[in-house]
């Protein structure tokens, strides 16, 4: 197995895992969780997909990993304590989505990836980014996957203490980050694997089931026994040994992307 490659792509930190064979290969891009694993390096260790004949480039989310403020997550805690939607969830998804096209161009310039459609994968809040890439961009995608994802941002906001004080602006934003009404759009863009831990938050699991149902034959559900929301133990910043539930997710993702890489030719 080749060693990880670390770098930055248009200012976005990444951990890249090369395919076992030399030469040009397809590209799969991921966005990690804000729960453990909460950095690109830790996500790469949790879900390496080592048997894929593709580059797996794990991007860092805003203020995570190499972009942490003062080397800790305290700044993130301050943001979601102030306003979980408008200061934290929405800005993170927006920034990660907006910075991706330039990051993708930089990845293509740095690594021997082919110029065909890419795969996208997101976990938790990173799942909302992957879904935004599918719904709000024209970047060609051969397959997508999400893991315990933020499919309806309203469900994620409800996980924070207290009743959120929605106003007209935040109502519009939270509705725009509801991807179930976008099911037909997503299905037209790429097939989607929806991975859901059987012990994930009940609302997130319900959203996963609804999205799969709405997408029909263009989506598959992979339900993981024993998997709660995180994929790794705390603190989840540095690479750590793969936990058994994460290994089951990794195996499912590997099979999914391998099949669609072959179909893409």
PDB file of C-alpha atoms in Angstrom:
ATOM      1  CA  UNK A   1       0.000   0.000   0.000  1.00  0.00           C
ATOM      2  CA  UNK A   2       1.399   3.392  -1.002  1.00  0.00           C
ATOM      3  CA  UNK A   3       1.918   6.048   1.661  1.00  0.00           C
ATOM      4  CA  UNK A   4      -0.516   8.970   1.963  1.00  0.00           C
ATOM      5  CA  UNK A   5       0.394  12.217   0.230  1.00  0.00           C
ATOM      6  CA  UNK A   6      -0.419  15.456   2.019  1.00  0.00           C
ATOM      7  CA  UNK A   7      -0.657  18.906   0.525  1.00  0.00           C
ATOM      8  CA  UNK A   8      -2.957  21.779  -0.292  1.00  0.00           C
ATOM      9  CA  UNK A   9      -5.161  22.360  -3.324  1.00  0.00           C
ATOM     10  CA  UNK A  10      -6.068  26.027  -3.853  1.00  0.00           C
ATOM     11  CA  UNK A  11      -5.666  26.512  -0.116  1.00  0.00           C
ATOM     12  CA  UNK A  12      -7.622  23.406   0.878  1.00  0.00           C
ATOM     13  CA  UNK A  13      -5.595  20.819   2.829  1.00  0.00           C
ATOM     14  CA  UNK A  14      -5.816  17.244   1.598  1.00  0.00           C
ATOM     15  CA  UNK A  15      -4.676  13.711   2.297  1.00  0.00           C
ATOM     16  CA  UNK A  16      -4.396  11.713  -0.930  1.00  0.00           C
ATOM     17  CA  UNK A  17      -4.199   7.927  -1.131  1.00  0.00           C
ATOM     18  CA  UNK A  18      -2.744   6.631  -4.411  1.00  0.00           C
ATOM     19  CA  UNK A  19      -3.993   3.543  -6.221  1.00  0.00           C
ATOM     20  CA  UNK A  20      -1.839   0.454  -5.891  1.00  0.00           C
ATOM     21  CA  UNK A  21      -0.913   0.590  -9.581  1.00  0.00           C
ATOM     22  CA  UNK A  22       1.148   3.389 -11.048  1.00  0.00           C
ATOM     23  CA  UNK A  23      -0.243   5.606 -13.749  1.00  0.00           C
ATOM     24  CA  UNK A  24      -3.275   7.762 -14.351  1.00  0.00           C
ATOM     25  CA  UNK A  25      -6.407   6.674 -12.457  1.00  0.00           C
ATOM     26  CA  UNK A  26      -9.912   7.944 -11.676  1.00  0.00           C
ATOM     27  CA  UNK A  27     -10.487  10.360  -8.797  1.00  0.00           C
ATOM     28  CA  UNK A  28     -12.744  10.086  -5.754  1.00  0.00           C
ATOM     29  CA  UNK A  29     -13.006  13.165  -3.524  1.00  0.00           C
ATOM     30  CA  UNK A  30     -14.258  13.083   0.062  1.00  0.00           C
ATOM     31  CA  UNK A  31     -15.357  15.519   2.764  1.00  0.00           C
ATOM     32  CA  UNK A  32     -15.091  14.347   6.349  1.00  0.00           C
ATOM     33  CA  UNK A  33     -17.394  14.568   9.343  1.00  0.00           C
ATOM     34  CA  UNK A  34     -17.296  17.183  12.089  1.00  0.00           C
ATOM     35  CA  UNK A  35     -17.679  14.313  14.551  1.00  0.00           C
ATOM     36  CA  UNK A  36     -14.818  11.816  14.731  1.00  0.00           C
ATOM     37  CA  UNK A  37     -13.046  11.465  12.318  1.00  0.00           C
ATOM     38  CA  UNK A  38     -12.919  15.252  12.015  1.00  0.00           C
ATOM     39  CA  UNK A  39      -9.908  15.811   9.763  1.00  0.00           C
ATOM     40  CA  UNK A  40      -8.904  14.738   6.272  1.00  0.00           C
ATOM     41  CA  UNK A  41      -6.091  12.549   7.636  1.00  0.00           C
ATOM     42  CA  UNK A  42      -8.353  10.848  10.181  1.00  0.00           C
ATOM     43  CA  UNK A  43     -11.102  10.299   7.599  1.00  0.00           C
ATOM     44  CA  UNK A  44      -8.557   8.751   5.230  1.00  0.00           C
ATOM     45  CA  UNK A  45      -7.574   6.312   7.983  1.00  0.00           C
ATOM     46  CA  UNK A  46     -11.197   5.458   8.806  1.00  0.00           C
ATOM     47  CA  UNK A  47     -12.313   4.966   5.187  1.00  0.00           C
ATOM     48  CA  UNK A  48      -9.187   4.389   3.062  1.00  0.00           C
ATOM     49  CA  UNK A  49     -10.879   2.241   0.359  1.00  0.00           C
ATOM     50  CA  UNK A  50      -7.455   0.755  -0.294  1.00  0.00           C
ATOM     51  CA  UNK A  51      -8.568  -1.799  -2.875  1.00  0.00           C
ATOM     52  CA  UNK A  52      -9.899   0.776  -5.319  1.00  0.00           C
ATOM     53  CA  UNK A  53      -8.089   1.430  -8.612  1.00  0.00           C
ATOM     54  CA  UNK A  54      -8.515   5.158  -8.005  1.00  0.00           C
ATOM     55  CA  UNK A  55      -7.012   8.133  -6.245  1.00  0.00           C
ATOM     56  CA  UNK A  56      -8.883   8.939  -3.030  1.00  0.00           C
ATOM     57  CA  UNK A  57      -8.342  12.575  -2.151  1.00  0.00           C
ATOM     58  CA  UNK A  58      -9.712  13.483   1.269  1.00  0.00           C
ATOM     59  CA  UNK A  59     -10.275  17.232   1.590  1.00  0.00           C
ATOM     60  CA  UNK A  60     -10.203  19.142   4.860  1.00  0.00           C
ATOM     61  CA  UNK A  61     -13.370  20.930   5.903  1.00  0.00           C
ATOM     62  CA  UNK A  62     -13.128  24.609   6.986  1.00  0.00           C
ATOM     63  CA  UNK A  63     -11.420  25.168  10.354  1.00  0.00           C
ATOM     64  CA  UNK A  64     -10.507  21.475  10.628  1.00  0.00           C
ATOM     65  CA  UNK A  65      -7.200  19.606  10.488  1.00  0.00           C
ATOM     66  CA  UNK A  66      -4.506  21.919   9.158  1.00  0.00           C
ATOM     67  CA  UNK A  67      -7.009  24.792   9.256  1.00  0.00           C
ATOM     68  CA  UNK A  68      -7.840  24.477  12.955  1.00  0.00           C
ATOM     69  CA  UNK A  69      -7.491  27.734  14.896  1.00  0.00           C
ATOM     70  CA  UNK A  70      -4.683  27.428  17.481  1.00  0.00           C
ATOM     71  CA  UNK A  71      -4.571  23.681  16.901  1.00  0.00           C
ATOM     72  CA  UNK A  72      -7.909  22.975  18.586  1.00  0.00           C
ATOM     73  CA  UNK A  73     -11.632  22.768  17.886  1.00  0.00           C
ATOM     74  CA  UNK A  74     -12.458  25.523  20.402  1.00  0.00           C
ATOM     75  CA  UNK A  75     -13.219  28.018  17.635  1.00  0.00           C
ATOM     76  CA  UNK A  76     -15.738  25.617  16.089  1.00  0.00           C
ATOM     77  CA  UNK A  77     -17.414  25.093  19.473  1.00  0.00           C
ATOM     78  CA  UNK A  78     -17.702  28.860  19.837  1.00  0.00           C
ATOM     79  CA  UNK A  79     -19.385  29.130  16.428  1.00  0.00           C
ATOM     80  CA  UNK A  80     -22.049  26.499  17.014  1.00  0.00           C
ATOM     81  CA  UNK A  81     -22.647  27.827  20.524  1.00  0.00           C
ATOM     82  CA  UNK A  82     -23.337  31.252  19.009  1.00  0.00           C
ATOM     83  CA  UNK A  83     -25.664  30.046  16.234  1.00  0.00           C
ATOM     84  CA  UNK A  84     -25.519  26.419  15.043  1.00  0.00           C
ATOM     85  CA  UNK A  85     -27.074  27.132  11.635  1.00  0.00           C
ATOM     86  CA  UNK A  86     -25.961  30.596  10.557  1.00  0.00           C
ATOM     87  CA  UNK A  87     -22.508  30.645  12.190  1.00  0.00           C
ATOM     88  CA  UNK A  88     -21.536  27.004  11.791  1.00  0.00           C
ATOM     89  CA  UNK A  89     -23.479  24.533   9.623  1.00  0.00           C
ATOM     90  CA  UNK A  90     -24.398  26.771   6.707  1.00  0.00           C
ATOM     91  CA  UNK A  91     -21.068  28.668   6.391  1.00  0.00           C
ATOM     92  CA  UNK A  92     -19.077  25.421   6.515  1.00  0.00           C
ATOM     93  CA  UNK A  93     -21.135  23.772   3.762  1.00  0.00           C
ATOM     94  CA  UNK A  94     -21.105  26.947   1.669  1.00  0.00           C
ATOM     95  CA  UNK A  95     -17.338  27.446   1.942  1.00  0.00           C
ATOM     96  CA  UNK A  96     -16.489  23.807   1.246  1.00  0.00           C
ATOM     97  CA  UNK A  97     -18.737  23.849  -1.819  1.00  0.00           C
ATOM     98  CA  UNK A  98     -17.491  27.169  -3.160  1.00  0.00           C
ATOM     99  CA  UNK A  99     -13.800  26.312  -2.765  1.00  0.00           C
ATOM    100  CA  UNK A 100     -14.117  22.918  -4.453  1.00  0.00           C
ATOM    101  CA  UNK A 101     -13.897  23.825  -8.165  1.00  0.00           C
ATOM    102  CA  UNK A 102     -10.530  25.553  -7.689  1.00  0.00           C
ATOM    103  CA  UNK A 103      -9.360  22.721  -5.422  1.00  0.00           C
ATOM    104  CA  UNK A 104     -10.342  20.161  -8.058  1.00  0.00           C
ATOM    105  CA  UNK A 105      -8.387  22.035 -10.727  1.00  0.00           C
ATOM    106  CA  UNK A 106      -5.359  22.098  -8.425  1.00  0.00           C
ATOM    107  CA  UNK A 107      -5.670  18.366  -7.633  1.00  0.00           C
ATOM    108  CA  UNK A 108      -5.701  17.593 -11.347  1.00  0.00           C
ATOM    109  CA  UNK A 109      -2.564  19.692 -11.790  1.00  0.00           C
ATOM    110  CA  UNK A 110      -0.728  17.981  -8.911  1.00  0.00           C
ATOM    111  CA  UNK A 111      -1.727  14.310  -9.166  1.00  0.00           C
ATOM    112  CA  UNK A 112      -1.937  11.833 -12.071  1.00  0.00           C
ATOM    113  CA  UNK A 113      -5.728  11.597 -12.085  1.00  0.00           C
ATOM    114  CA  UNK A 114      -7.727  11.205 -15.261  1.00  0.00           C
ATOM    115  CA  UNK A 115      -9.881  13.997 -16.650  1.00  0.00           C
ATOM    116  CA  UNK A 116     -13.132  12.023 -16.542  1.00  0.00           C
ATOM    117  CA  UNK A 117     -16.049  12.216 -14.094  1.00  0.00           C
ATOM    118  CA  UNK A 118     -15.183  11.977 -10.414  1.00  0.00           C
ATOM    119  CA  UNK A 119     -16.643  10.140  -7.450  1.00  0.00           C
ATOM    120  CA  UNK A 120     -17.790  12.093  -4.387  1.00  0.00           C
ATOM    121  CA  UNK A 121     -18.169  10.929  -0.793  1.00  0.00           C
ATOM    122  CA  UNK A 122     -19.210  12.824   2.326  1.00  0.00           C
ATOM    123  CA  UNK A 123     -19.713  11.921   5.969  1.00  0.00           C
ATOM    124  CA  UNK A 124     -22.149  13.758   8.259  1.00  0.00           C
ATOM    125  CA  UNK A 125     -21.801  17.498   7.460  1.00  0.00           C
ATOM    126  CA  UNK A 126     -19.415  16.530   4.663  1.00  0.00           C
ATOM    127  CA  UNK A 127     -22.339  14.598   3.225  1.00  0.00           C
ATOM    128  CA  UNK A 128     -24.201  17.872   2.751  1.00  0.00           C
ATOM    129  CA  UNK A 129     -21.196  19.149   0.793  1.00  0.00           C
ATOM    130  CA  UNK A 130     -21.195  16.080  -1.466  1.00  0.00           C
ATOM    131  CA  UNK A 131     -24.937  16.534  -2.050  1.00  0.00           C
ATOM    132  CA  UNK A 132     -24.397  20.226  -2.831  1.00  0.00           C
ATOM    133  CA  UNK A 133     -21.760  19.303  -5.395  1.00  0.00           C
ATOM    134  CA  UNK A 134     -24.310  16.969  -6.958  1.00  0.00           C
ATOM    135  CA  UNK A 135     -27.176  19.466  -6.970  1.00  0.00           C
ATOM    136  CA  UNK A 136     -25.563  22.886  -7.355  1.00  0.00           C
ATOM    137  CA  UNK A 137     -22.645  22.299  -9.745  1.00  0.00           C
ATOM    138  CA  UNK A 138     -22.165  20.851 -13.210  1.00  0.00           C
ATOM    139  CA  UNK A 139     -19.000  18.913 -12.319  1.00  0.00           C
ATOM    140  CA  UNK A 140     -19.304  15.466 -13.990  1.00  0.00           C
ATOM    141  CA  UNK A 141     -19.723  12.710 -11.389  1.00  0.00           C
ATOM    142  CA  UNK A 142     -19.759   8.957 -12.030  1.00  0.00           C
ATOM    143  CA  UNK A 143     -21.057   7.982  -8.561  1.00  0.00           C
ATOM    144  CA  UNK A 144     -21.667   9.459  -5.125  1.00  0.00           C
ATOM    145  CA  UNK A 145     -21.899   8.135  -1.588  1.00  0.00           C
ATOM    146  CA  UNK A 146     -22.833   9.612   1.769  1.00  0.00           C
ATOM    147  CA  UNK A 147     -22.363   8.229   5.294  1.00  0.00           C
ATOM    148  CA  UNK A 148     -24.613   9.227   8.222  1.00  0.00           C
ATOM    149  CA  UNK A 149     -25.153  12.376   6.238  1.00  0.00           C
ATOM    150  CA  UNK A 150     -26.762  15.745   6.881  1.00  0.00           C
ATOM    151  CA  UNK A 151     -29.486  15.179   4.285  1.00  0.00           C
ATOM    152  CA  UNK A 152     -31.955  17.636   5.839  1.00  0.00           C
ATOM    153  CA  UNK A 153     -30.203  20.460   7.667  1.00  0.00           C
ATOM    154  CA  UNK A 154     -33.304  21.054   9.775  1.00  0.00           C
ATOM    155  CA  UNK A 155     -32.796  17.605  11.309  1.00  0.00           C
ATOM    156  CA  UNK A 156     -29.205  18.518  12.172  1.00  0.00           C
ATOM    157  CA  UNK A 157     -30.236  21.830  13.755  1.00  0.00           C
ATOM    158  CA  UNK A 158     -32.751  19.923  15.890  1.00  0.00           C
ATOM    159  CA  UNK A 159     -29.851  17.940  17.412  1.00  0.00           C
ATOM    160  CA  UNK A 160     -28.599  21.097  19.140  1.00  0.00           C
ATOM    161  CA  UNK A 161     -30.126  22.070  22.512  1.00  0.00           C
ATOM    162  CA  UNK A 162     -33.159  24.342  22.596  1.00  0.00           C
ATOM    163  CA  UNK A 163     -35.610  25.511  19.958  1.00  0.00           C
ATOM    164  CA  UNK A 164     -33.849  27.225  17.085  1.00  0.00           C
ATOM    165  CA  UNK A 165     -35.147  30.805  16.490  1.00  0.00           C
ATOM    166  CA  UNK A 166     -35.799  30.630  12.747  1.00  0.00           C
ATOM    167  CA  UNK A 167     -36.419  33.836  10.815  1.00  0.00           C
ATOM    168  CA  UNK A 168     -37.089  34.396   7.110  1.00  0.00           C
ATOM    169  CA  UNK A 169     -33.403  34.161   6.128  1.00  0.00           C
ATOM    170  CA  UNK A 170     -32.594  31.068   8.164  1.00  0.00           C
ATOM    171  CA  UNK A 171     -35.833  29.362   7.038  1.00  0.00           C
ATOM    172  CA  UNK A 172     -34.778  29.881   3.411  1.00  0.00           C
ATOM    173  CA  UNK A 173     -31.267  28.584   4.075  1.00  0.00           C
ATOM    174  CA  UNK A 174     -32.360  25.490   5.985  1.00  0.00           C
ATOM    175  CA  UNK A 175     -34.901  24.659   3.261  1.00  0.00           C
ATOM    176  CA  UNK A 176     -32.199  25.060   0.593  1.00  0.00           C
ATOM    177  CA  UNK A 177     -30.146  22.463   2.494  1.00  0.00           C
ATOM    178  CA  UNK A 178     -32.931  19.892   2.392  1.00  0.00           C
ATOM    179  CA  UNK A 179     -31.877  17.399  -0.271  1.00  0.00           C
ATOM    180  CA  UNK A 180     -34.929  15.140  -0.250  1.00  0.00           C
ATOM    181  CA  UNK A 181     -36.829  17.490  -2.610  1.00  0.00           C
ATOM    182  CA  UNK A 182     -33.696  17.313  -4.808  1.00  0.00           C
ATOM    183  CA  UNK A 183     -33.915  13.526  -5.155  1.00  0.00           C
ATOM    184  CA  UNK A 184     -34.864  13.618  -8.828  1.00  0.00           C
ATOM    185  CA  UNK A 185     -32.060  16.071  -9.576  1.00  0.00           C
ATOM    186  CA  UNK A 186     -29.519  13.923  -7.728  1.00  0.00           C
ATOM    187  CA  UNK A 187     -30.734  10.794  -9.513  1.00  0.00           C
ATOM    188  CA  UNK A 188     -30.235  12.495 -12.870  1.00  0.00           C
ATOM    189  CA  UNK A 189     -26.634  13.336 -11.976  1.00  0.00           C
ATOM    190  CA  UNK A 190     -25.238  10.089 -10.545  1.00  0.00           C
ATOM    191  CA  UNK A 191     -26.114   6.906  -8.667  1.00  0.00           C
ATOM    192  CA  UNK A 192     -25.904   7.391  -4.892  1.00  0.00           C
ATOM    193  CA  UNK A 193     -25.030   4.982  -2.081  1.00  0.00           C
ATOM    194  CA  UNK A 194     -26.615   6.049   1.211  1.00  0.00           C
ATOM    195  CA  UNK A 195     -24.811   4.509   4.183  1.00  0.00           C
ATOM    196  CA  UNK A 196     -26.712   4.692   7.466  1.00  0.00           C
ATOM    197  CA  UNK A 197     -25.650   3.388  10.852  1.00  0.00           C
ATOM    198  CA  UNK A 198     -28.434   1.510  12.579  1.00  0.00           C
ATOM    199  CA  UNK A 199     -27.533   3.426  15.774  1.00  0.00           C
ATOM    200  CA  UNK A 200     -27.272   6.865  14.113  1.00  0.00           C
ATOM    201  CA  UNK A 201     -29.528   9.685  15.295  1.00  0.00           C
ATOM    202  CA  UNK A 202     -33.096   8.591  14.559  1.00  0.00           C
ATOM    203  CA  UNK A 203     -33.908  11.702  12.516  1.00  0.00           C
ATOM    204  CA  UNK A 204     -30.808  11.333  10.331  1.00  0.00           C
ATOM    205  CA  UNK A 205     -31.550   7.676   9.755  1.00  0.00           C
ATOM    206  CA  UNK A 206     -35.146   8.502   8.820  1.00  0.00           C
ATOM    207  CA  UNK A 207     -33.876  11.111   6.348  1.00  0.00           C
ATOM    208  CA  UNK A 208     -31.545   8.522   4.801  1.00  0.00           C
ATOM    209  CA  UNK A 209     -34.417   6.108   4.260  1.00  0.00           C
ATOM    210  CA  UNK A 210     -36.575   8.853   2.746  1.00  0.00           C
ATOM    211  CA  UNK A 211     -33.859   9.920   0.308  1.00  0.00           C
ATOM    212  CA  UNK A 212     -33.286   6.371  -0.894  1.00  0.00           C
ATOM    213  CA  UNK A 213     -37.017   5.897  -1.369  1.00  0.00           C
ATOM    214  CA  UNK A 214     -37.329   9.198  -3.257  1.00  0.00           C
ATOM    215  CA  UNK A 215     -34.419   8.394  -5.581  1.00  0.00           C
ATOM    216  CA  UNK A 216     -35.699   4.937  -6.483  1.00  0.00           C
ATOM    217  CA  UNK A 217     -33.439   2.652  -8.488  1.00  0.00           C
ATOM    218  CA  UNK A 218     -30.668   5.257  -8.722  1.00  0.00           C
ATOM    219  CA  UNK A 219     -29.928   4.888  -5.015  1.00  0.00           C
ATOM    220  CA  UNK A 220     -29.014   2.053  -2.669  1.00  0.00           C
ATOM    221  CA  UNK A 221     -29.150   1.866   1.126  1.00  0.00           C
ATOM    222  CA  UNK A 222     -26.322   0.254   3.069  1.00  0.00           C
ATOM    223  CA  UNK A 223     -27.395  -0.200   6.678  1.00  0.00           C
ATOM    224  CA  UNK A 224     -24.542  -0.845   9.128  1.00  0.00           C
ATOM    225  CA  UNK A 225     -25.328  -2.762  12.360  1.00  0.00           C
ATOM    226  CA  UNK A 226     -23.671  -1.342  15.463  1.00  0.00           C
ATOM    227  CA  UNK A 227     -22.706   1.963  13.824  1.00  0.00           C
ATOM    228  CA  UNK A 228     -23.663   5.117  15.699  1.00  0.00           C
ATOM    229  CA  UNK A 229     -22.962   8.556  14.197  1.00  0.00           C
ATOM    230  CA  UNK A 230     -19.131   8.767  14.487  1.00  0.00           C
ATOM    231  CA  UNK A 231     -16.813   6.500  12.530  1.00  0.00           C
ATOM    232  CA  UNK A 232     -13.852   6.774  14.907  1.00  0.00           C
ATOM    233  CA  UNK A 233     -13.060   7.261  18.570  1.00  0.00           C
ATOM    234  CA  UNK A 234     -12.429  10.697  20.036  1.00  0.00           C
ATOM    235  CA  UNK A 235     -10.629  12.986  19.593  1.00  0.00           C
ATOM    236  CA  UNK A 236     -10.766  11.995  15.910  1.00  0.00           C
ATOM    237  CA  UNK A 237      -8.173  14.484  14.653  1.00  0.00           C
ATOM    238  CA  UNK A 238      -5.191  12.201  14.034  1.00  0.00           C
ATOM    239  CA  UNK A 239      -5.291   8.951  12.014  1.00  0.00           C
ATOM    240  CA  UNK A 240      -6.360   6.010  14.178  1.00  0.00           C
ATOM    241  CA  UNK A 241      -6.876   2.251  13.716  1.00  0.00           C
ATOM    242  CA  UNK A 242     -10.020   1.426  11.763  1.00  0.00           C
ATOM    243  CA  UNK A 243     -12.941   0.405  13.991  1.00  0.00           C
ATOM    244  CA  UNK A 244     -15.034  -2.662  13.001  1.00  0.00           C
ATOM    245  CA  UNK A 245     -18.158  -0.647  12.002  1.00  0.00           C
ATOM    246  CA  UNK A 246     -15.978   1.687   9.896  1.00  0.00           C
ATOM    247  CA  UNK A 247     -14.428  -1.382   8.271  1.00  0.00           C
ATOM    248  CA  UNK A 248     -17.916  -2.488   7.200  1.00  0.00           C
ATOM    249  CA  UNK A 249     -18.590   0.977   5.759  1.00  0.00           C
ATOM    250  CA  UNK A 250     -15.216   0.940   3.997  1.00  0.00           C
ATOM    251  CA  UNK A 251     -15.972  -2.435   2.429  1.00  0.00           C
ATOM    252  CA  UNK A 252     -19.353  -1.246   1.167  1.00  0.00           C
ATOM    253  CA  UNK A 253     -17.935   1.961  -0.279  1.00  0.00           C
ATOM    254  CA  UNK A 254     -15.119   0.063  -1.979  1.00  0.00           C
ATOM    255  CA  UNK A 255     -17.550  -2.315  -3.652  1.00  0.00           C
ATOM    256  CA  UNK A 256     -19.844   0.560  -4.692  1.00  0.00           C
ATOM    257  CA  UNK A 257     -17.160   2.717  -6.264  1.00  0.00           C
ATOM    258  CA  UNK A 258     -15.377  -0.253  -7.852  1.00  0.00           C
ATOM    259  CA  UNK A 259     -18.606  -1.212  -9.633  1.00  0.00           C
ATOM    260  CA  UNK A 260     -19.227   2.304 -10.928  1.00  0.00           C
ATOM    261  CA  UNK A 261     -15.617   2.872 -11.946  1.00  0.00           C
ATOM    262  CA  UNK A 262     -15.961  -0.233 -14.119  1.00  0.00           C
ATOM    263  CA  UNK A 263     -19.276   0.978 -15.545  1.00  0.00           C
ATOM    264  CA  UNK A 264     -17.744   4.382 -16.315  1.00  0.00           C
ATOM    265  CA  UNK A 265     -15.192   2.579 -18.446  1.00  0.00           C
TER     266      UNK A 265
END
